[in-house]
Tab-separated table of C-alpha atoms in Angstrom:
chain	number	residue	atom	x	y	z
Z	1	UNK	CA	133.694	-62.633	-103.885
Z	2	UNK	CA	133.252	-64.814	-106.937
Z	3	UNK	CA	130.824	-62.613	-108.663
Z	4	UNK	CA	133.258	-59.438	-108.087
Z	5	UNK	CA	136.156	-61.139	-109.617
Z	6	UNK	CA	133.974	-62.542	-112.434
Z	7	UNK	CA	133.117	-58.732	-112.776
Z	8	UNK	CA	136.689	-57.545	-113.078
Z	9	UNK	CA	138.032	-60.457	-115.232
Z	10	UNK	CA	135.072	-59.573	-117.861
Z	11	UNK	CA	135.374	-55.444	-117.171
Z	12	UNK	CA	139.329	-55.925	-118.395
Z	13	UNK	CA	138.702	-58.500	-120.857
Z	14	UNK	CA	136.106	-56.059	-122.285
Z	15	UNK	CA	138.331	-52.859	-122.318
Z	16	UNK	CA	141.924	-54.770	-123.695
Z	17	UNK	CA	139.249	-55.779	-126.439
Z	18	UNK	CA	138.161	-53.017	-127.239
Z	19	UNK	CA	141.779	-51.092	-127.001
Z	20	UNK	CA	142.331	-53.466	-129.835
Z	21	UNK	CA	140.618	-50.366	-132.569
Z	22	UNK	CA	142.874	-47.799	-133.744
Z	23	UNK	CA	140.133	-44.927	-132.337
Z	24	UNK	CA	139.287	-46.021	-128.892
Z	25	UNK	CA	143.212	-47.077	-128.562
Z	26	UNK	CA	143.607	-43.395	-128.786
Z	27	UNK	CA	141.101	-42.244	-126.330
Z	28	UNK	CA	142.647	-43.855	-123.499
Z	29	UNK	CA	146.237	-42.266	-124.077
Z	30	UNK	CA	145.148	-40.521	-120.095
Z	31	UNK	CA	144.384	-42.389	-116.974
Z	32	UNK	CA	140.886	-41.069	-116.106
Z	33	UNK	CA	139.473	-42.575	-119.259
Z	34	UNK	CA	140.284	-46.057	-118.434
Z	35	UNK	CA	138.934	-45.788	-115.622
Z	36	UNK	CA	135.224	-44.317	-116.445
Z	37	UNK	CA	134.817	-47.178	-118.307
Z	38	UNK	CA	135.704	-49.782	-116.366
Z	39	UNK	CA	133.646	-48.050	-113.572
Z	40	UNK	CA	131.104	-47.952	-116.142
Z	41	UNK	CA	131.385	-51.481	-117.527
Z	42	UNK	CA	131.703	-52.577	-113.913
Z	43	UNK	CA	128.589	-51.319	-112.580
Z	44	UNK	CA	126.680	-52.232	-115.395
Z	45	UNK	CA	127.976	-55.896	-115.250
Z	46	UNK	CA	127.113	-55.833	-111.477
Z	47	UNK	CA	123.591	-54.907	-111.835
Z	48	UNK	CA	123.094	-57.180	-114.504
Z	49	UNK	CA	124.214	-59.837	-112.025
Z	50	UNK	CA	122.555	-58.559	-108.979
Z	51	UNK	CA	119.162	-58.839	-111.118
Z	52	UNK	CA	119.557	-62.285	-112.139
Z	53	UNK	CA	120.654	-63.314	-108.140
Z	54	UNK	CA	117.225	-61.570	-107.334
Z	55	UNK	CA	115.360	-62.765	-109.895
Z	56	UNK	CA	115.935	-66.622	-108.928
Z	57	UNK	CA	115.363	-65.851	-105.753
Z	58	UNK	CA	112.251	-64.120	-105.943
Z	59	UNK	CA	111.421	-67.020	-108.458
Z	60	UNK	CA	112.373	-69.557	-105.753
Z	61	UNK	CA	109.869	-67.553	-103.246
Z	62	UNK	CA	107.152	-67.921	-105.885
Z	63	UNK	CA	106.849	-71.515	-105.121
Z	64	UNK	CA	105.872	-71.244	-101.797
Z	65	UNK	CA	104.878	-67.421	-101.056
Z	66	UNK	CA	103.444	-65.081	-104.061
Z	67	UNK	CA	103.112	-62.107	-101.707
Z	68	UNK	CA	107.001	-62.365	-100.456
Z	69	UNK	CA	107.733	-62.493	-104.308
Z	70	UNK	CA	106.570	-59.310	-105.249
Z	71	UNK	CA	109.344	-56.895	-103.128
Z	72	UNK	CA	112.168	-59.507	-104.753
Z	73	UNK	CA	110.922	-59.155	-108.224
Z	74	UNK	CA	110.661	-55.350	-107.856
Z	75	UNK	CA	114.056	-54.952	-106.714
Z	76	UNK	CA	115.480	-57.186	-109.398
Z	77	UNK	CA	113.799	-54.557	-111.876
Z	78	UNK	CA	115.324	-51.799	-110.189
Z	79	UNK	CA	118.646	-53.131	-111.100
Z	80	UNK	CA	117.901	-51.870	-114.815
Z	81	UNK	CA	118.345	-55.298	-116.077
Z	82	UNK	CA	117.941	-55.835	-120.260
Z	83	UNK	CA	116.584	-58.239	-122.300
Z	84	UNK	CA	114.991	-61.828	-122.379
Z	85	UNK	CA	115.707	-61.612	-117.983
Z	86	UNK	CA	114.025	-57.693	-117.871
Z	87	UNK	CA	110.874	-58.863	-119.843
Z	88	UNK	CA	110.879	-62.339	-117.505
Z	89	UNK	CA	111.098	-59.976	-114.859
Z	90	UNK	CA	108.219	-57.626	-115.988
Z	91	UNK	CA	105.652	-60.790	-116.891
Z	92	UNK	CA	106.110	-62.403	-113.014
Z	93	UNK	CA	105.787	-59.142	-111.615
Z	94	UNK	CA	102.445	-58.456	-113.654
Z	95	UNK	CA	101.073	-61.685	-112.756
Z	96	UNK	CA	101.970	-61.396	-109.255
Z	97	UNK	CA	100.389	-57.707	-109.251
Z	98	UNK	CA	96.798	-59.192	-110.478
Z	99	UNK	CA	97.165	-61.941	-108.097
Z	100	UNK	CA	97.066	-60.001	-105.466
Z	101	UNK	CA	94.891	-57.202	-106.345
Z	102	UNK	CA	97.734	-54.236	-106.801
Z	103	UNK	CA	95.796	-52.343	-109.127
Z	104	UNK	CA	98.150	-48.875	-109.415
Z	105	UNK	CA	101.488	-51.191	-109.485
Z	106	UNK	CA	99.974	-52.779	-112.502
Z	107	UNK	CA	98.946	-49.787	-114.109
Z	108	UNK	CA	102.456	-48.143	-113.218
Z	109	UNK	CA	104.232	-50.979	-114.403
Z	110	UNK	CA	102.444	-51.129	-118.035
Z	111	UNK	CA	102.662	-47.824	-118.396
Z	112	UNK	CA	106.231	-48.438	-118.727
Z	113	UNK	CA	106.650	-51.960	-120.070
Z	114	UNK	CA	103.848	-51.917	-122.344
Z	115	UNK	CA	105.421	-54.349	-124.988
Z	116	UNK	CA	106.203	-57.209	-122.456
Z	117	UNK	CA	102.004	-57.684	-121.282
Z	118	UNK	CA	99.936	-58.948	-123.502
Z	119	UNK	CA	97.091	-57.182	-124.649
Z	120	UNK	CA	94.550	-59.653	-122.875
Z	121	UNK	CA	96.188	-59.601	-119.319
Z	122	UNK	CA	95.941	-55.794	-119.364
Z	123	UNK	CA	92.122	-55.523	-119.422
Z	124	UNK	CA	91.398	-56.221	-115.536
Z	125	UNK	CA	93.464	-53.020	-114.572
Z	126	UNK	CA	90.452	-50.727	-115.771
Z	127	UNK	CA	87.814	-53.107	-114.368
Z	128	UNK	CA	89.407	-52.849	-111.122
Z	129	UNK	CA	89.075	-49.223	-111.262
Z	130	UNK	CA	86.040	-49.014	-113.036
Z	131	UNK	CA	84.696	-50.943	-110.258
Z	132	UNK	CA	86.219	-49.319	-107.608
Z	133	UNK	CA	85.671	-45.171	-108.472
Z	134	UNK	CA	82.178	-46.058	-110.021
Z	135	UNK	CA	79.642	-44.447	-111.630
Z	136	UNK	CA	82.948	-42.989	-113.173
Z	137	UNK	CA	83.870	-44.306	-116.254
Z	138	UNK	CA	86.630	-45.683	-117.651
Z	139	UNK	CA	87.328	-43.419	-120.469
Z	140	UNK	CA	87.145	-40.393	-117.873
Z	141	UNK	CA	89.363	-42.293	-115.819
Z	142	UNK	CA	91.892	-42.972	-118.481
Z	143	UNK	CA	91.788	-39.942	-119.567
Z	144	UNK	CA	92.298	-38.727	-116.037
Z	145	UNK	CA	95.463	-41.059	-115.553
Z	146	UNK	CA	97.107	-39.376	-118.740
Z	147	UNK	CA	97.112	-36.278	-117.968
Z	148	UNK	CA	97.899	-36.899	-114.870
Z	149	UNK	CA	100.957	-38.671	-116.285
Z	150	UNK	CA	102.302	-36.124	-118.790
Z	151	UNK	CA	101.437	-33.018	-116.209
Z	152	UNK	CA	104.411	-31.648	-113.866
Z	153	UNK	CA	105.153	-28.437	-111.620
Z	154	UNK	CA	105.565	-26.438	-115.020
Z	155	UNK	CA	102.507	-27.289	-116.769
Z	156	UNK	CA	99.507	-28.440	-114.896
Z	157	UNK	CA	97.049	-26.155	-116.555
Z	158	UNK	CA	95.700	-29.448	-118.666
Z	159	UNK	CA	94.922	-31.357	-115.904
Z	160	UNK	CA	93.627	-28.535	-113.542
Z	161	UNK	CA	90.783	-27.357	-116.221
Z	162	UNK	CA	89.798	-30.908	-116.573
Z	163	UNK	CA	88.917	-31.656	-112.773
Z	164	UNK	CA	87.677	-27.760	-112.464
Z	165	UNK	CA	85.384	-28.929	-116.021
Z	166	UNK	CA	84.698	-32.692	-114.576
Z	167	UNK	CA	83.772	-31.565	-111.302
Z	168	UNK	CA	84.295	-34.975	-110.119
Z	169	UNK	CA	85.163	-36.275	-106.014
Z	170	UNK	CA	86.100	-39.262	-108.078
Z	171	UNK	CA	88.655	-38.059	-110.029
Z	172	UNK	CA	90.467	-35.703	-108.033
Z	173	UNK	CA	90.598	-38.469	-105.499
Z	174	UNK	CA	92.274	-40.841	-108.341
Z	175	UNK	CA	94.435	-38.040	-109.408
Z	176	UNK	CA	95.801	-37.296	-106.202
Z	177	UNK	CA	96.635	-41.027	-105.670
Z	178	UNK	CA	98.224	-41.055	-109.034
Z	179	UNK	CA	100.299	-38.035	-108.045
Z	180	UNK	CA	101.042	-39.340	-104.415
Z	181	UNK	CA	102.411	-42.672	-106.561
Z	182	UNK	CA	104.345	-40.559	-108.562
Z	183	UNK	CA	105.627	-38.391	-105.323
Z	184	UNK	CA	104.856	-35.143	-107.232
Z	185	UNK	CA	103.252	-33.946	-104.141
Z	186	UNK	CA	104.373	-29.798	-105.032
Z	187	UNK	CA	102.059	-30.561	-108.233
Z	188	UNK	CA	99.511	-32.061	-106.118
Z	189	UNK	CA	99.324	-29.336	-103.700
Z	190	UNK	CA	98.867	-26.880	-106.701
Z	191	UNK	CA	96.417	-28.929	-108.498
Z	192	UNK	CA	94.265	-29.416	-105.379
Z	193	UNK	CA	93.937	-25.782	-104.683
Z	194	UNK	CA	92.442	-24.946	-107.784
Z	195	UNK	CA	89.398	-27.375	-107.352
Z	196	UNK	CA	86.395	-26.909	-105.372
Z	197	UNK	CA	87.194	-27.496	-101.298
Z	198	UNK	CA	84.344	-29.124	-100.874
Z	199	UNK	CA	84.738	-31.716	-103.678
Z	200	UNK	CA	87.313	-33.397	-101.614
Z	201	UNK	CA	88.399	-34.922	-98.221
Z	202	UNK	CA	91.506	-33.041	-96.819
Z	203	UNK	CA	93.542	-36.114	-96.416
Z	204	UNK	CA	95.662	-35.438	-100.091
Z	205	UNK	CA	96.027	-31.821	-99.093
Z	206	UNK	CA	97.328	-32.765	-96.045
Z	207	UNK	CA	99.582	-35.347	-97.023
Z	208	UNK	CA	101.119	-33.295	-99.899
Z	209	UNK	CA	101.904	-30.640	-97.224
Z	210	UNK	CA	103.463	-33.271	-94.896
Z	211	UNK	CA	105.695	-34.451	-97.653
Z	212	UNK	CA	106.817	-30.704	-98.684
Z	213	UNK	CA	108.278	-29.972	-94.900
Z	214	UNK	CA	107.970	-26.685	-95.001
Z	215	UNK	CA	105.978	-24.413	-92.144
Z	216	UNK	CA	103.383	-23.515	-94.174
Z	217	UNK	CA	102.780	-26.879	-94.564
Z	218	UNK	CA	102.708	-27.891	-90.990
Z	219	UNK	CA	100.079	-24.719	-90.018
Z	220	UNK	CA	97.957	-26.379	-92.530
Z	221	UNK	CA	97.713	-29.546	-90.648
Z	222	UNK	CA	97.367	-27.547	-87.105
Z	223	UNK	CA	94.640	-25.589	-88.522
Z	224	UNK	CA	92.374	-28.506	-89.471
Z	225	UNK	CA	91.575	-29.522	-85.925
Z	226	UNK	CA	90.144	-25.714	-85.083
Z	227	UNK	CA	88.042	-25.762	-88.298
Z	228	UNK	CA	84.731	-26.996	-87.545
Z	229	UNK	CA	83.272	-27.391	-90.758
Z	230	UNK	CA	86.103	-30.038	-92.129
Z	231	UNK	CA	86.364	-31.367	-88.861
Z	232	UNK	CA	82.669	-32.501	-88.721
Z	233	UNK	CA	82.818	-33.664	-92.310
Z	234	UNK	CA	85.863	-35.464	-92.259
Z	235	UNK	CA	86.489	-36.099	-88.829
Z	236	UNK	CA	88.478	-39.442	-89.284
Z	237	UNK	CA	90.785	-38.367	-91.517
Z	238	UNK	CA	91.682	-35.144	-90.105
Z	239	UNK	CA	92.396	-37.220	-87.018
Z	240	UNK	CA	94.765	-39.415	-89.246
Z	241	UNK	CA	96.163	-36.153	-90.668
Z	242	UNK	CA	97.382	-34.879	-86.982
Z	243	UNK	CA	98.750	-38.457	-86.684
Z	244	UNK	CA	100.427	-38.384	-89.473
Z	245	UNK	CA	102.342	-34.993	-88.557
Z	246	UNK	CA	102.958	-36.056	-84.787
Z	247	UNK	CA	104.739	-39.196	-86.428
Z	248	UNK	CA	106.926	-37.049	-88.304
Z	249	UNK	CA	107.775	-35.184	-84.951
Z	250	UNK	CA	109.118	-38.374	-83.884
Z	251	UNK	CA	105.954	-37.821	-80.915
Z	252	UNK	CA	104.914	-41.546	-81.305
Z	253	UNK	CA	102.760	-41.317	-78.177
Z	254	UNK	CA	100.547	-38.634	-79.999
Z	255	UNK	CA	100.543	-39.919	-82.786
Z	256	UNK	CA	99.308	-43.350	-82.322
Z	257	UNK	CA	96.516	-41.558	-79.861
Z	258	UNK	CA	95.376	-40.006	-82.571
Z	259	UNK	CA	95.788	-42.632	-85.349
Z	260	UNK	CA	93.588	-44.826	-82.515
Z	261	UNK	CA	90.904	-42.165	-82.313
Z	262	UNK	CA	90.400	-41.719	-86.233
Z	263	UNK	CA	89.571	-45.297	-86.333
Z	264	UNK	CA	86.100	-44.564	-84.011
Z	265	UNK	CA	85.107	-42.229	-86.934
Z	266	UNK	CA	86.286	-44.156	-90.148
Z	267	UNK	CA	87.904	-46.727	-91.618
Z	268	UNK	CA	89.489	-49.038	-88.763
Z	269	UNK	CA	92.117	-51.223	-90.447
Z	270	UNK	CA	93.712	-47.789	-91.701
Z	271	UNK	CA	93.644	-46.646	-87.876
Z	272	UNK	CA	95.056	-50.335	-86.492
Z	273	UNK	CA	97.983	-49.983	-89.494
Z	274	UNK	CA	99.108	-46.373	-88.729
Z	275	UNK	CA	98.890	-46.787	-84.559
Z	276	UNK	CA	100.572	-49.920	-85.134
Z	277	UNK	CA	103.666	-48.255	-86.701
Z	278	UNK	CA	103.616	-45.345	-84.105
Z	279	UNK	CA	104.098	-48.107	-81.721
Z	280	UNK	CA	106.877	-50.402	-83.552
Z	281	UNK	CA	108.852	-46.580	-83.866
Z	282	UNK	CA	109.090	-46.272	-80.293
Z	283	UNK	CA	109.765	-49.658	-79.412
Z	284	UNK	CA	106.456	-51.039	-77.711
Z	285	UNK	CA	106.004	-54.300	-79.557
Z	286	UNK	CA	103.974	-55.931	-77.108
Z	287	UNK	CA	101.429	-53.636	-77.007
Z	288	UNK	CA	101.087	-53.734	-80.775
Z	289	UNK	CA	99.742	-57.710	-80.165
Z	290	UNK	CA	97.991	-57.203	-76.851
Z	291	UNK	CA	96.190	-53.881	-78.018
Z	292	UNK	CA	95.123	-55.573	-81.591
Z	293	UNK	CA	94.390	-59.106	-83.522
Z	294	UNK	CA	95.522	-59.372	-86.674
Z	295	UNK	CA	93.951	-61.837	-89.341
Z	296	UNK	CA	96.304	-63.276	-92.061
Z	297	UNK	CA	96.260	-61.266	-95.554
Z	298	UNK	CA	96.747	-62.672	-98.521
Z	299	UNK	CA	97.039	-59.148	-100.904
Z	300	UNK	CA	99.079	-56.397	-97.870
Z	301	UNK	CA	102.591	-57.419	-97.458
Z	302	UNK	CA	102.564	-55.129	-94.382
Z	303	UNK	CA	99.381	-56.110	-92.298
Z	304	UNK	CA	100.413	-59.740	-92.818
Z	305	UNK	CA	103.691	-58.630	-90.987
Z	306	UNK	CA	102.186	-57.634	-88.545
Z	307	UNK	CA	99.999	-60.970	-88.064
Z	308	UNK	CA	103.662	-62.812	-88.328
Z	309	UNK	CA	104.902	-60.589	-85.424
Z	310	UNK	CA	102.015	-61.307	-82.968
Z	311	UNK	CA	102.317	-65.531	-83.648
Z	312	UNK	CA	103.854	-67.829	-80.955
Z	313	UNK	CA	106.296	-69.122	-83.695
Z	314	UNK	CA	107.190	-65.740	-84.841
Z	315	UNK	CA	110.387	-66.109	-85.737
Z	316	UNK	CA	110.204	-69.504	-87.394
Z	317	UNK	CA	107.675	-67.940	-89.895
Z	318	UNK	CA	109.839	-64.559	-90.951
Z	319	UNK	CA	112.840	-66.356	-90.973
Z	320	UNK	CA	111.716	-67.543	-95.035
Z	321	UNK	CA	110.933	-63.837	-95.674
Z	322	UNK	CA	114.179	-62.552	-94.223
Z	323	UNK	CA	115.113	-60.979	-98.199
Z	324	UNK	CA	111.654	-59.493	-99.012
Z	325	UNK	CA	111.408	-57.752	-95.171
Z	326	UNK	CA	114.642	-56.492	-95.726
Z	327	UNK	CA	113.489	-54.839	-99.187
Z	328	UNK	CA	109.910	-53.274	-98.087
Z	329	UNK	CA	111.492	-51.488	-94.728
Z	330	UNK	CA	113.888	-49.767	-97.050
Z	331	UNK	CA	110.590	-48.521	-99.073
Z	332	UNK	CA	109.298	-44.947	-97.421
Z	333	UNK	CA	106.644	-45.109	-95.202
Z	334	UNK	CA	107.897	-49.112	-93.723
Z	335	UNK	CA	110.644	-47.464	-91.877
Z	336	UNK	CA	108.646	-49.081	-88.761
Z	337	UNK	CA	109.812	-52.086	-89.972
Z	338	UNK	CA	113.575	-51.957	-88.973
Z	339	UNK	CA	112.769	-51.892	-85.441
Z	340	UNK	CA	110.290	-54.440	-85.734
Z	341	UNK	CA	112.486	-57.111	-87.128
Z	342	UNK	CA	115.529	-55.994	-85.647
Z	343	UNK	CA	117.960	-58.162	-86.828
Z	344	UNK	CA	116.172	-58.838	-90.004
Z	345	UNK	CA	116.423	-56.134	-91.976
Z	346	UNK	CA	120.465	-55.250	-90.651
């Protein structure tokens, strides 16, 4: 209550100021003027303070959990916030994002704040992805990442001849994570049809049609389990595909069945997250801990969530985290999370 009638003391203080000039006197001479502005000034004031509250407190959770930080800080940018408390904002967050290995985040997040890193801290994002799409190099790559930037539904001609040209697994799969990222998943369906099928696994096809709703979409997904040919090469994530679109049935039962069975044919950690979720939306938390064991992470908010859940002291050790769990199951995809922590994230 303090901060709201700070807010309205300044928002009025602000406007009789300025009512003071001749010319903005005048433009107030109706009703519905006055009060744009001090709807205006008032949210602008509120974010302002909203940022700073989340700022210290992400700050505070710094000290004793880096991970935990990260959701806090990100929300406090959200908030729009200017200045010397937007570029504090912008260094922790940075930081906190090489810490813990969030290689698109950082790249995201200079991409758009390119002043506030210095030119030194920026040189690990494209040996992290040098590294990780190798023999690909990072000129390719960067030149991959603008384009896929600056593309969008109207003009993705660019980008399409340069996969088509590159003829690269690599870089289509980096491009449709940058798209995915930037949940331009019409652009990604259209970009992904005009390189070679076989160039690519089907999961970004897929989960660009999930995302777009529409029937079309959903035959594609059917039609993957009766094609033999993608089915034997890509077995796993065709069976994380089918999960994927029984989840957003709301058929949690076939969904985690399947998300279980992609994880005898590929990666397993992706298979324990995804059944894992399937299981926390239908309300069988038990079974989450007596089905898996989780080992502590130090770089995924999510699967060291999970770990918390399954502890003896459970609720002794989310109790601290009670801001950032609140913030990550409001993000898509963590939606899981509100019935996992019932009572947490209300």
């Amino acid at each position: 209550m303090d901060s709201i009638r700070l807010i309205t003391n300044l928002t009025l203080k602000t406007i009789c100021t300025h009512l003071g000039s001749g010319s903005i006197r005048r433009s107030f001479h109706k009703p519905r003027y006055f009060f744009l502005v001090a709807v205006i000034i008032f949210f602008s004031l509120a974010n302002s303070i909203l940022a700073d509250g989340l700022y210290e407190e992400a700050y505070e959770m710094e000290k004793s959990n880096t991970l935990y930080a990260i959701p806090l800080y990100e929300k406090a940018l959200s908030k729009k916030p200017s200045g010397k408390l937007q570029k504090a904002i912008v260094t922790r967050l940075f930081f906190l994002y090489k810490k813990h290995g969030k290689i698109l985040d950082g790249l995201f997040l200079n991409s758009k704040y390119s002043g506030y890193i210095a030119s030194s801290d920026k040189s690990w994002i494209w040996s992290a992805l040098s590294e990780f799409y190798k023999p690909i190099s990072w000129k390719d790559l960067n030149t991959t990442y603008i384009l896929a930037m600056k593309s969008n539904i109207d003009s993705p001609m660019e980008l399409e001849d340069w996969l088509v040209t590159q003829n690269q697994s690599k870089l289509v799969e980096f491009t449709s994570v940058l798209l995915m990222k930037r949940k331009q998943f019409q652009l990604l369906k259209q970009v992904l049809i005009k390189v070679p099928a076989n160039s690519i696994s089907p999961i970004y096809l897929g989960i660009a049609n999930l995302k777009l709703k529409d029937d079309s979409s959903k035959e594609y997904i059917k039609n993957l389990i009766s094609d033999d040919a993608i089915l034997n090469n890509h077995t796993a994530d065709v069976l994380y595909l089918m999960g994927m679109y029984y989840r957003s049935l709301e058929e949690y039962n076939l969904s985690s069945r399947y998300f279980r069975m992609s994880g005898s044919y590929g990666p397993k950690e992706r298979a324990v997250l995804e059944t894992s979720k399937s299981l926390a939306l239908k309300g069988s938390f038990k079974e989450i801990c007596n089905t898996f064991t989780f080992s502590k992470s130090l770089n995924d908010e999510i699967w060291n969530l999970l770990y918390l859940h399954c502890l003896p002291n459970r609720d002794e050790m989310i109790s601290p985290l009670r801001s950032s769990i609140k913030i990550l199951s409001e993000k898509e995809g963590n939606e899981f999370l509100k019935k996992l922590f019932l009572g947490i994230t209300e």
